[in-house]
mmCIF file of C-alpha atoms and ligand atoms in Angstrom:
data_model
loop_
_atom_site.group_PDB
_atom_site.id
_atom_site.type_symbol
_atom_site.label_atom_id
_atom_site.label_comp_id
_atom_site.label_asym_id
_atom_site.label_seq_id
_atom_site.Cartn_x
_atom_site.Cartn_y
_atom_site.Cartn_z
ATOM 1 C CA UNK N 203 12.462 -8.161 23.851
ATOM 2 C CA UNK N 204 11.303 -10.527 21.246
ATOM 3 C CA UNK N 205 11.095 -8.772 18.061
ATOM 4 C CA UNK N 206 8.449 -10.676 15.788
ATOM 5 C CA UNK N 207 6.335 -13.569 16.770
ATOM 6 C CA UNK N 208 4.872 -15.832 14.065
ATOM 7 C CA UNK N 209 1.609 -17.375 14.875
ATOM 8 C CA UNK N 210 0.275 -20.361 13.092
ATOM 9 C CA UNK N 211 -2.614 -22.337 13.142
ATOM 10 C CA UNK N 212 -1.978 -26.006 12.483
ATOM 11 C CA UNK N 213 -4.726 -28.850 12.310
ATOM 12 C CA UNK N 214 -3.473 -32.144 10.802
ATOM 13 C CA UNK N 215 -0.030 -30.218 8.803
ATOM 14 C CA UNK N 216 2.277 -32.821 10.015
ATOM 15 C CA UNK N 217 4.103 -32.782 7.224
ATOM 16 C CA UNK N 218 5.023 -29.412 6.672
ATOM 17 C CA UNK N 219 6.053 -28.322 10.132
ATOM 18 C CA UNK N 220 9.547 -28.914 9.616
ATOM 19 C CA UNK N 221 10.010 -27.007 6.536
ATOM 20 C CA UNK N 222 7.842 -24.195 7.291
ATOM 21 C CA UNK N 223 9.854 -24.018 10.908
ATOM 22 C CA UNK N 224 13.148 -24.095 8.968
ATOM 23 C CA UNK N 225 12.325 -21.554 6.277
ATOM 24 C CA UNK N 226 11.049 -18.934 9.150
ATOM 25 C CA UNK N 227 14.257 -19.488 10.735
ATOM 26 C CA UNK N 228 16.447 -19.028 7.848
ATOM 27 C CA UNK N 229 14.452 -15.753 6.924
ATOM 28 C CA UNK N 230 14.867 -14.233 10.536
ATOM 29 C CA UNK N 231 18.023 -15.004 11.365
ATOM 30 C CA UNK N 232 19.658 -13.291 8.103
ATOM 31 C CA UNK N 233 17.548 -10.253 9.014
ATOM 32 C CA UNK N 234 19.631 -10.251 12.650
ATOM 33 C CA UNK N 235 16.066 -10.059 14.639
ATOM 34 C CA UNK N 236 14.756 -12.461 17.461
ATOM 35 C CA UNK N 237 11.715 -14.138 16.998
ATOM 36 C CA UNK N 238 9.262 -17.075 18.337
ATOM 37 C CA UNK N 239 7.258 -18.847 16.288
ATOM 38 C CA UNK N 240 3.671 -20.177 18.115
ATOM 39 C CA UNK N 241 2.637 -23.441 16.680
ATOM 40 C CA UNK N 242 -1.321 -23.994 17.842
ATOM 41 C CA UNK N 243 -2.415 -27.109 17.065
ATOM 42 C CA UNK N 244 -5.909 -27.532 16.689
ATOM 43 C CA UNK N 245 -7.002 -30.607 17.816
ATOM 44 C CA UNK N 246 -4.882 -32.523 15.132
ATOM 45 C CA UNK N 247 -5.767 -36.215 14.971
ATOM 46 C CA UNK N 248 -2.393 -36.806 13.274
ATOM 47 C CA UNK N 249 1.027 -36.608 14.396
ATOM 48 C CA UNK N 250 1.450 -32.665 14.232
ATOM 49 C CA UNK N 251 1.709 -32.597 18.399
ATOM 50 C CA UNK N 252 4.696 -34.535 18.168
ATOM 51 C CA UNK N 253 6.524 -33.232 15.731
ATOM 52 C CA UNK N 254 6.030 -30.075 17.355
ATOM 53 C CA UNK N 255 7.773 -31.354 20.731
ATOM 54 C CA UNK N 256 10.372 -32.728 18.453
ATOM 55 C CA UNK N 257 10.922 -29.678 16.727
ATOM 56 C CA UNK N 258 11.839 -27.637 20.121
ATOM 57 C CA UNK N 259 14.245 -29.567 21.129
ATOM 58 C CA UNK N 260 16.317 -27.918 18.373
ATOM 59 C CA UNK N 261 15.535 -24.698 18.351
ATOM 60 C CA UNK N 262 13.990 -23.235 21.696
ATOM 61 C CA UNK N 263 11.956 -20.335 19.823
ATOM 62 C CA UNK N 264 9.443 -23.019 19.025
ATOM 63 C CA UNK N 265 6.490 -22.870 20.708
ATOM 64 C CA UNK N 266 3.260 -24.810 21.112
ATOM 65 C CA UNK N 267 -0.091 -25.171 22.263
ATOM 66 C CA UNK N 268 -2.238 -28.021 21.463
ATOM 67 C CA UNK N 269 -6.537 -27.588 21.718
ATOM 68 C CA UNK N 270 -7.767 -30.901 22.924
ATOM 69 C CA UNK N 271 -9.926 -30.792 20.427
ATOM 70 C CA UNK N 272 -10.373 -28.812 17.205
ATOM 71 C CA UNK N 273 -12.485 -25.730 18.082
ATOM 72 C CA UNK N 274 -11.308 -23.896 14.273
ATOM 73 C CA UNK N 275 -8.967 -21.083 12.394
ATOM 74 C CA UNK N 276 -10.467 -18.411 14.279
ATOM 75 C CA UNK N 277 -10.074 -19.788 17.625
ATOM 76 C CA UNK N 278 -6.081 -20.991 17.330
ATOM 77 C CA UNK N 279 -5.325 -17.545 16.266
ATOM 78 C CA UNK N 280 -6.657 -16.191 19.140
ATOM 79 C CA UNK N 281 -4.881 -18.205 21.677
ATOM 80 C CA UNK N 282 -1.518 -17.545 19.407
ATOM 81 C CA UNK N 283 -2.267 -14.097 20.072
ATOM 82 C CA UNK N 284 -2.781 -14.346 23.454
ATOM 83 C CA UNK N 285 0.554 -16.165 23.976
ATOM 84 C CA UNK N 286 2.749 -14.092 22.004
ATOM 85 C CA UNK N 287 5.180 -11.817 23.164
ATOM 86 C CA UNK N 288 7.040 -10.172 19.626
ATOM 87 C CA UNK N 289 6.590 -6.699 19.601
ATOM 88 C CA UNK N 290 5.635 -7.326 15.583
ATOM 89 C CA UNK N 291 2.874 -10.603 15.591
ATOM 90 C CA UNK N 292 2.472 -12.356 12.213
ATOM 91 C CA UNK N 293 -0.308 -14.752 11.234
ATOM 92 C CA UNK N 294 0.983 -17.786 8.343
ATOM 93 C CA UNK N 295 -0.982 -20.738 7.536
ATOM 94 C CA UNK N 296 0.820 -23.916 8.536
ATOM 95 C CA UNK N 297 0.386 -25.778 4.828
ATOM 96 C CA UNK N 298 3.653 -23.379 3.146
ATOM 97 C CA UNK N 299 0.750 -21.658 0.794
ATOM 98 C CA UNK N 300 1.971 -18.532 2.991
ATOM 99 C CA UNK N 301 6.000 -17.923 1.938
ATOM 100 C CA UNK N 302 7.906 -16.913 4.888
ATOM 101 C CA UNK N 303 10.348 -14.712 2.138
ATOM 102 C CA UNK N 304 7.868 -11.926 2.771
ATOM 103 C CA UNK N 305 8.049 -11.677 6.955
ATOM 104 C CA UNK N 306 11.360 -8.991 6.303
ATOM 105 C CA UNK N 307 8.928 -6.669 4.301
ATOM 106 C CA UNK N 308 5.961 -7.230 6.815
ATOM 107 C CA UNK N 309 8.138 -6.639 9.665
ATOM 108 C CA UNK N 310 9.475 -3.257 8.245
ATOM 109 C CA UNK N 311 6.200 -1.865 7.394
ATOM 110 C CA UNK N 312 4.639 -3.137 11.076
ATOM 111 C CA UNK N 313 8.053 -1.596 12.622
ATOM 112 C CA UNK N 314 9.774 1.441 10.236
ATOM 113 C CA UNK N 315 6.605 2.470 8.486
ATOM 114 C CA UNK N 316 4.083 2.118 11.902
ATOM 115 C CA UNK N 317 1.099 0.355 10.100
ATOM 116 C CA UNK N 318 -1.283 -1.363 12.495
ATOM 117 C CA UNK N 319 -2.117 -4.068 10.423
ATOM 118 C CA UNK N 320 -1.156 -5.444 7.219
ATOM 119 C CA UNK N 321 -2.920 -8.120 5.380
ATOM 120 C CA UNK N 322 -0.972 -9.712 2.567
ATOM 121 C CA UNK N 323 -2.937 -9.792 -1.063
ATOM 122 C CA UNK N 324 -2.688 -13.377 -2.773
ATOM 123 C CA UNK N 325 -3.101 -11.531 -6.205
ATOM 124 C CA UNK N 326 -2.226 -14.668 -7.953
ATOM 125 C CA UNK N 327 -3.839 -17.253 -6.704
ATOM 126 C CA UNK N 328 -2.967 -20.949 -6.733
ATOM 127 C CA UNK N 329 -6.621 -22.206 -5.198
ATOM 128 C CA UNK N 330 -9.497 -24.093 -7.461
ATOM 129 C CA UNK N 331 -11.842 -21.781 -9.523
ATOM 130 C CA UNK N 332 -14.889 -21.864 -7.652
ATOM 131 C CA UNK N 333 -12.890 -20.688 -4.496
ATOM 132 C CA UNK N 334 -10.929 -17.917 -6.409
ATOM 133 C CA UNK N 335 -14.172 -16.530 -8.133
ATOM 134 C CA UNK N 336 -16.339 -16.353 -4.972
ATOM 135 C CA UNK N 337 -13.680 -15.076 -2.787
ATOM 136 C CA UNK N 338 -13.225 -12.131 -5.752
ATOM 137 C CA UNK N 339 -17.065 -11.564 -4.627
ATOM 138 C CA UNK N 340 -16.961 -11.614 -1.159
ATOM 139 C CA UNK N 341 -13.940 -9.423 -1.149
ATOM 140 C CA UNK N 342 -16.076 -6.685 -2.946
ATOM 141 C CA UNK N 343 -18.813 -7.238 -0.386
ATOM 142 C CA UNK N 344 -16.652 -6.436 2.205
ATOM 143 C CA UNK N 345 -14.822 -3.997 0.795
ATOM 144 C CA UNK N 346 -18.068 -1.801 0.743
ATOM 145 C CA UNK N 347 -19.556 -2.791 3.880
ATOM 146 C CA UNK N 348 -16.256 -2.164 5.818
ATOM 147 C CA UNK N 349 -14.856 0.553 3.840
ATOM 148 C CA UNK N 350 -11.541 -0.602 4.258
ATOM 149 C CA UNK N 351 -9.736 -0.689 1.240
ATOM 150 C CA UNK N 352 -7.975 -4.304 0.967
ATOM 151 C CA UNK N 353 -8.331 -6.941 -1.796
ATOM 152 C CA UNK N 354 -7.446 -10.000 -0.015
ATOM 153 C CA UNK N 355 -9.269 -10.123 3.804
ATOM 154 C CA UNK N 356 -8.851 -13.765 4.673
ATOM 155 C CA UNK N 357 -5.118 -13.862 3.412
ATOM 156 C CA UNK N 358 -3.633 -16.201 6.128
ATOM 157 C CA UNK N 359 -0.432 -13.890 6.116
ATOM 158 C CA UNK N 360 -0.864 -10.689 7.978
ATOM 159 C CA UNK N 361 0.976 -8.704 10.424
ATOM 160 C CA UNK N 362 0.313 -6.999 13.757
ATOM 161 C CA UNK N 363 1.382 -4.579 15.863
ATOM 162 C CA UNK N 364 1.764 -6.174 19.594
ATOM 163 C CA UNK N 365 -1.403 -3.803 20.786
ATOM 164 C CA UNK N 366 -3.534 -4.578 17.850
ATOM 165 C CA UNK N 367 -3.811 -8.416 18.510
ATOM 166 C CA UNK N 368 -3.840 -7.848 21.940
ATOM 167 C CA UNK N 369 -6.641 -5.521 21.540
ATOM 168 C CA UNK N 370 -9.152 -7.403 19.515
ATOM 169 C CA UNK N 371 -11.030 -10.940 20.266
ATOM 170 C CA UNK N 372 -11.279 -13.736 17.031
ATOM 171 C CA UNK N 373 -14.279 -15.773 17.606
ATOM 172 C CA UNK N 374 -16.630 -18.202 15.629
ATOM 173 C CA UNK N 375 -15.100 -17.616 11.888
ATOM 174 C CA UNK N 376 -14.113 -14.532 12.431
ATOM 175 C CA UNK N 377 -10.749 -15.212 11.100
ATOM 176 C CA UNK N 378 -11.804 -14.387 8.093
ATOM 177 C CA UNK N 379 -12.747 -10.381 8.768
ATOM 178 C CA UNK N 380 -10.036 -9.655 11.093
ATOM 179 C CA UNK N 381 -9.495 -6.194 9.393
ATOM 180 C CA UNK N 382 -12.981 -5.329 10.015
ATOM 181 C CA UNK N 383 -12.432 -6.566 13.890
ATOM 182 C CA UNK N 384 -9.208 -4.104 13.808
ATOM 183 C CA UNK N 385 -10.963 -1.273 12.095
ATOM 184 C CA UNK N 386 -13.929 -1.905 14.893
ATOM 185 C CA UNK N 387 -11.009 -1.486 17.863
ATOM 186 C CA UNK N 388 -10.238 1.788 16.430
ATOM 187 C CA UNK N 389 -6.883 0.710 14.216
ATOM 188 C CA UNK N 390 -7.244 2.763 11.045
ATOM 189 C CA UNK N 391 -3.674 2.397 9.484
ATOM 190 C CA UNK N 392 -4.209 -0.695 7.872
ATOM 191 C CA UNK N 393 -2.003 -1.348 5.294
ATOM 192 C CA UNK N 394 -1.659 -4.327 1.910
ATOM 193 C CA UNK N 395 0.852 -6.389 0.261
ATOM 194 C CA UNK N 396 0.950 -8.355 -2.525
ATOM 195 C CA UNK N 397 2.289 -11.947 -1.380
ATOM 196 C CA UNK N 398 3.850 -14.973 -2.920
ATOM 197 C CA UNK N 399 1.200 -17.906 -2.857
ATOM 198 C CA UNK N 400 1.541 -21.808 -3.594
ATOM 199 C CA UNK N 401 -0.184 -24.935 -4.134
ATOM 200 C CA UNK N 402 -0.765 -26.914 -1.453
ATOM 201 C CA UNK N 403 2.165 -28.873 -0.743
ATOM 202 C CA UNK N 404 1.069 -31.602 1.433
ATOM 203 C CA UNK N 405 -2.009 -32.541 3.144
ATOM 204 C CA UNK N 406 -5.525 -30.769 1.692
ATOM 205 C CA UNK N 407 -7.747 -27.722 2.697
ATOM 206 C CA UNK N 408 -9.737 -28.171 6.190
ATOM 207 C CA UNK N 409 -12.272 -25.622 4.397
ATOM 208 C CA UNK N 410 -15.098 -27.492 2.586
ATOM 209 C CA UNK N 411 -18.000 -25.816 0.431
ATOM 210 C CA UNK N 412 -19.623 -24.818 3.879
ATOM 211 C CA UNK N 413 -17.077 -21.693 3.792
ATOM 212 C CA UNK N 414 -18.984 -19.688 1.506
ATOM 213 C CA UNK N 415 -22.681 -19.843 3.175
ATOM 214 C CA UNK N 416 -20.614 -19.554 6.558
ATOM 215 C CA UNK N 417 -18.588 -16.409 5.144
ATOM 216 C CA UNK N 418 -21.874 -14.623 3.760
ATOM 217 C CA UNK N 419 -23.564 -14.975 7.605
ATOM 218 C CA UNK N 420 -20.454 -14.070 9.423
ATOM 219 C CA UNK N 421 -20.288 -10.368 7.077
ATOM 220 C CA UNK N 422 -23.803 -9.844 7.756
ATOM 221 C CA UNK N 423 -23.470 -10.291 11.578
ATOM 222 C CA UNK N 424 -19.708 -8.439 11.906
ATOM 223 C CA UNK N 425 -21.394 -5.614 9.919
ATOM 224 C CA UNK N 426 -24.642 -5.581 12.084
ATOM 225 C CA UNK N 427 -22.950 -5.566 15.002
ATOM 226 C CA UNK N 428 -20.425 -3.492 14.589
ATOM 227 C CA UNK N 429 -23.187 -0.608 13.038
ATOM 228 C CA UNK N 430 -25.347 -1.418 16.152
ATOM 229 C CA UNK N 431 -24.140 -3.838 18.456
ATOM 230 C CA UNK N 432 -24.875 -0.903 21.128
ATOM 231 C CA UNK N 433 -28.305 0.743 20.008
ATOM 232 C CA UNK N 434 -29.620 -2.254 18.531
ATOM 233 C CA UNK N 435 -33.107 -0.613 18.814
ATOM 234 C CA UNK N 436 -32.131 2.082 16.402
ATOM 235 C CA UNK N 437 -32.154 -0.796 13.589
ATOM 236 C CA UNK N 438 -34.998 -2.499 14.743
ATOM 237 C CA UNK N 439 -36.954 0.274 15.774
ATOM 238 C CA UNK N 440 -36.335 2.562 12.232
ATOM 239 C CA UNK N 441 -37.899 -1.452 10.813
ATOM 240 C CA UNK N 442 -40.714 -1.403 13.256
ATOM 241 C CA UNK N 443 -41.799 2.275 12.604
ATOM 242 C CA UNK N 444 -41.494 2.034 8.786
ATOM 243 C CA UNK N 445 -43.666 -1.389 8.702
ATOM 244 C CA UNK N 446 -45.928 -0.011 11.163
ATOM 245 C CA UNK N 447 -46.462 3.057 8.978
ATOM 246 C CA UNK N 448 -47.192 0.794 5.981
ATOM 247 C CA UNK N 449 -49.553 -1.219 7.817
ATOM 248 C CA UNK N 450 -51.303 2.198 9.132
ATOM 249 C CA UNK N 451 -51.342 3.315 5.379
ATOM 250 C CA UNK N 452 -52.729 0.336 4.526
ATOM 251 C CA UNK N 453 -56.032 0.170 7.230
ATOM 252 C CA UNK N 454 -56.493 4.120 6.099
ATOM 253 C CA UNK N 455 -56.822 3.209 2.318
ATOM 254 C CA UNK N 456 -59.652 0.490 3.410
ATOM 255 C CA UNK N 457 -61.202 2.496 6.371
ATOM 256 C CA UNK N 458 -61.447 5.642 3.756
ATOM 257 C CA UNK N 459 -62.830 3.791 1.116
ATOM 258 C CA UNK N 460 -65.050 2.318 3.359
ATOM 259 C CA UNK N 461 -66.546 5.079 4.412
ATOM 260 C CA UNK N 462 -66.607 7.266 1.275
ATOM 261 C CA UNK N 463 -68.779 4.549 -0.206
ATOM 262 C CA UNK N 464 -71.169 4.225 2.713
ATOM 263 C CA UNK N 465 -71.205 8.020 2.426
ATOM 264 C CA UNK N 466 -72.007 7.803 -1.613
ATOM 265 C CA UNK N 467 -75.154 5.521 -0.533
ATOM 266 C CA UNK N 468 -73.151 2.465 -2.676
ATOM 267 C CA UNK N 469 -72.968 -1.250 -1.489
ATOM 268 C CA UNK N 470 -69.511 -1.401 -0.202
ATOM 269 C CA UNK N 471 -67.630 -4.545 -0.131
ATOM 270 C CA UNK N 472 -66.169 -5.908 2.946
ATOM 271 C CA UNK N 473 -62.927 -4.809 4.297
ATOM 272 C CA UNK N 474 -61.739 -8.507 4.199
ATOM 273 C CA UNK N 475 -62.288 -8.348 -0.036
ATOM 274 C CA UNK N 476 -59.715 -5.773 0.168
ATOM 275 C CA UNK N 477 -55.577 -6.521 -0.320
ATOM 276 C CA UNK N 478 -55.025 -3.536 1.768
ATOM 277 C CA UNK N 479 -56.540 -5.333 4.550
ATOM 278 C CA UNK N 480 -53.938 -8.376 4.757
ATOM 279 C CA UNK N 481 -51.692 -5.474 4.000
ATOM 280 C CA UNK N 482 -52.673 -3.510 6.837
ATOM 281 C CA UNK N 483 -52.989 -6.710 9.205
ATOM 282 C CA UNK N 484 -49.413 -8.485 8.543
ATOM 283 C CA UNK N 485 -47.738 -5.048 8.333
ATOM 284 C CA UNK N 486 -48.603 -4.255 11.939
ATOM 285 C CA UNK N 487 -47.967 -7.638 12.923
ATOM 286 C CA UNK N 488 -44.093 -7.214 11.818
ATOM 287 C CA UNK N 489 -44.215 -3.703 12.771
ATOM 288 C CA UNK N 490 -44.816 -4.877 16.571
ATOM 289 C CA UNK N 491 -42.398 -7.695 16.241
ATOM 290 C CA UNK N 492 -39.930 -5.464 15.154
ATOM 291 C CA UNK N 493 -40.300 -3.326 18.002
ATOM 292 C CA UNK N 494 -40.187 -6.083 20.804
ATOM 293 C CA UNK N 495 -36.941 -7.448 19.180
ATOM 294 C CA UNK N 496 -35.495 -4.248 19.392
ATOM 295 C CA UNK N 497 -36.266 -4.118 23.020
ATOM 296 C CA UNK N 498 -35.055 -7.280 24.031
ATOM 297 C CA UNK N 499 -31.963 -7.157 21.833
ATOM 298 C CA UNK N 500 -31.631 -3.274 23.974
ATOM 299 C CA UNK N 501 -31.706 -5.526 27.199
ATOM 300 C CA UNK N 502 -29.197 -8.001 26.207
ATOM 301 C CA UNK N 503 -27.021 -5.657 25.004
ATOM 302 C CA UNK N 504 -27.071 -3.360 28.282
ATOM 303 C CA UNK N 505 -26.689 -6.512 30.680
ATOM 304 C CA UNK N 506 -23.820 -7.076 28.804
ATOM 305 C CA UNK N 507 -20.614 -7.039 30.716
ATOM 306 C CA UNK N 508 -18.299 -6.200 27.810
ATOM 307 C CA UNK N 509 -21.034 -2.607 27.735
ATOM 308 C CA UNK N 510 -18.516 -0.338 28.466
ATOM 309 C CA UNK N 511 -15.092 -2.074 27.640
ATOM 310 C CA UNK N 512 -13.590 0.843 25.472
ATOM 311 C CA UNK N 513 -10.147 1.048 23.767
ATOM 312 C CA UNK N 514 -8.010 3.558 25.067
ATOM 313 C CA UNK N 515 -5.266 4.734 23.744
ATOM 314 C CA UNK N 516 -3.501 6.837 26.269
ATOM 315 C CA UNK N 517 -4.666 8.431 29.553
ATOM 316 C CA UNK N 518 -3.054 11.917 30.695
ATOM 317 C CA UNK N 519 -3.438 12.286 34.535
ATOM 318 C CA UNK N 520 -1.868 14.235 37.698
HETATM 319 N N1 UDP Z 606 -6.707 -24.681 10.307
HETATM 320 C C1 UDP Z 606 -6.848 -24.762 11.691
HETATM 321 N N2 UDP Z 606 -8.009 -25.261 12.197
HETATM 322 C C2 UDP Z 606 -9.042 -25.673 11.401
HETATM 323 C C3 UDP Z 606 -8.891 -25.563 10.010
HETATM 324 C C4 UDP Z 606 -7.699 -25.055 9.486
HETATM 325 O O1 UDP Z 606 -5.946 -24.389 12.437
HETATM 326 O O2 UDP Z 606 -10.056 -26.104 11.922
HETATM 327 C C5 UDP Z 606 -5.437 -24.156 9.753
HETATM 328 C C6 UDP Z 606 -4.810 -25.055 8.701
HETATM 329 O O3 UDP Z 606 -4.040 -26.078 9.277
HETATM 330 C C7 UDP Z 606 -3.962 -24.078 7.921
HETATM 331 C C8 UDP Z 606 -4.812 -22.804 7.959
HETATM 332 O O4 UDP Z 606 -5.702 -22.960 9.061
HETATM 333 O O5 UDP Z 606 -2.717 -23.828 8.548
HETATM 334 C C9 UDP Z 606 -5.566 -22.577 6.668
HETATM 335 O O6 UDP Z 606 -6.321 -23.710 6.334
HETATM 336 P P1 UDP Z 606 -6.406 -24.306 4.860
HETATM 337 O O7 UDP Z 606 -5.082 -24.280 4.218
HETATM 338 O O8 UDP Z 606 -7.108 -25.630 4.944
HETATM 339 O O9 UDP Z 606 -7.385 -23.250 4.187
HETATM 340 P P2 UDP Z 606 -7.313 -22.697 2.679
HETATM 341 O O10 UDP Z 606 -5.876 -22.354 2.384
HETATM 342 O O11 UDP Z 606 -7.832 -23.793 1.827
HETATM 343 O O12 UDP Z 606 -8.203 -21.497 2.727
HETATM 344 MG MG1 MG Z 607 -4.202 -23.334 2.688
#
């Protein structure tokens, strides 16, 4: 039984492989508990691949898998969790911003104190304004939307029960709202703690300004889904209904006033002088649109073969 395994996502860290490798194993082996530590390299175009295979020649709990090309964050982590085999799995960033010092404290809180998750909180930051101000925002954003309580979701350093990362599928960017995947599998014990955080060392951040549209999208559709990825039509259709409402509101105020005037013996303008009339017209328009979306979006979700994949916790049977 393999006690913790470290997962880390590497694209182009070539240079701080052998420290951070060192460091974990220092850490571990004081606290007397096995470990593996799953390298994924990401489609590096430098020389991290090799210093990998160099590196477990030494010391056999190295492990690595290497992406022929570099598919992203999200999608390393989820082969690392696929692969590993600690009954404790913990996530550091390959550039030493992460400090392995903190994987004792992780581990007893995973193991001793039984939290699912815990995501670490970089409450000082060493990261450029821009980055630490928006990230304060988005943080909010999701704390709301989510309702889970955590200051820090994209912290690179989290841990794992075994069944939680087995249990959950990173995808796209996903990385980033991990928690709210978690939370979605049915993991409510999630748990915070404030972590150590550095410069970068070596090397410079794979993340460029793109991270911040990219984030916003990603917490609309993990929030969207997750409210209605199964009854999409009770979003779209609660749309359609209200804009078709509108738009009947709308051609009643015209066809009303219409008529009264007609009735009073006064010329009455046309319909088409009337704003209630484009009112009426584009309302309807959406309102109908709304509806078909919802009905498509009903069949893609119920040819879906994932439709009835449900987490289960324990089954009692004869
Ligand atoms: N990373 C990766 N694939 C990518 C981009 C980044 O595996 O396509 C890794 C990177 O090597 C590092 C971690 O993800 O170990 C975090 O990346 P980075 O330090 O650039 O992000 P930042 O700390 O600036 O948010
Ligand atoms: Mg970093």
């Amino acid at each position: 039984m393999t006690d913790i395994s470290v997962v880390v996502p590497l694209f182009n860290e070539e240079e701080s492989l052998p420290e951070l490798t060192a460091w974990i194993d220092n850490v571990i082996t004081k606290e007397k508990l096995s470990y593996e530590v799953i390298l994924v390299d990401d489609g590096s175009s430098d020389n991290s691949w090799e210093v990998i295979k160099k590196l477990r020649v030494d010391k056999p709990q190295v492990k690595g898998i290497r992406f022929r090309r570099n598919y992203g964050k999200s999608a390393a982590l989820y082969s690392g969790f696929r692969a590993a085999k600690g009954n404790v799995v913990i996530t550091m960033d390959a550039d030493l911003q992460d400090s392995p010092e903190e994987i004792p404290e992780l581990f007893k809180m995973i193991a001793v104190d039984k939290f699912d998750m815990v995501s670490g909180w970089k409450k000082k930051r060493y990261d450029s304004f821009i980055k630490n101000k928006t990230s304060k925002f988005y943080n909010a954003t999701a704390r709301v939307v989510s309702g889970i309580k955590l200051h820090d979701f994209n912290c690179g350093l989290k841990a794992y029960q075994k069944k939680v990362v087995k249990s959950i599928e990173v995808y796209g960017e996903m990385h980033r709202y991990i928690p709210i995947l978690a939370k979605n599998a049915g993991f409510k014990k999630i748990g915070e703690k404030v972590v150590l955080h550095q410069a970068r060392k070596y090397g410079k951040t794979k993340f460029g300004l793109e991270r911040f549209i990219n984030g916003f999208l990603d917490l609309l559709s993990i929030t969207f889904i997750s409210k209605f990825g199964k009854k999409p039509m009770h979003f779209f259709g609660l749309m359609g209904t209200l804009m078709f409402f509108i738009g009947l509101v709308a051609a009643a105020i015209v066809g009303i006033n219409k008529l009264v005037l007609i009735a009073r013996e006064v010329a009455a303008p046309r319909v088409t002088e009337s704003p209630y009339f484009y009112l009426a017209l584009t309302a309807m328009i959406i309102g109908t649109q709304l509806f078909m979306t919802g009905f498509i979006a009903e069949l893609v979700s119920r040819s879906s073969a994932e439709r009835n994949a449900y987490q289960i916790e324990e089954e009692a049977f004869d």
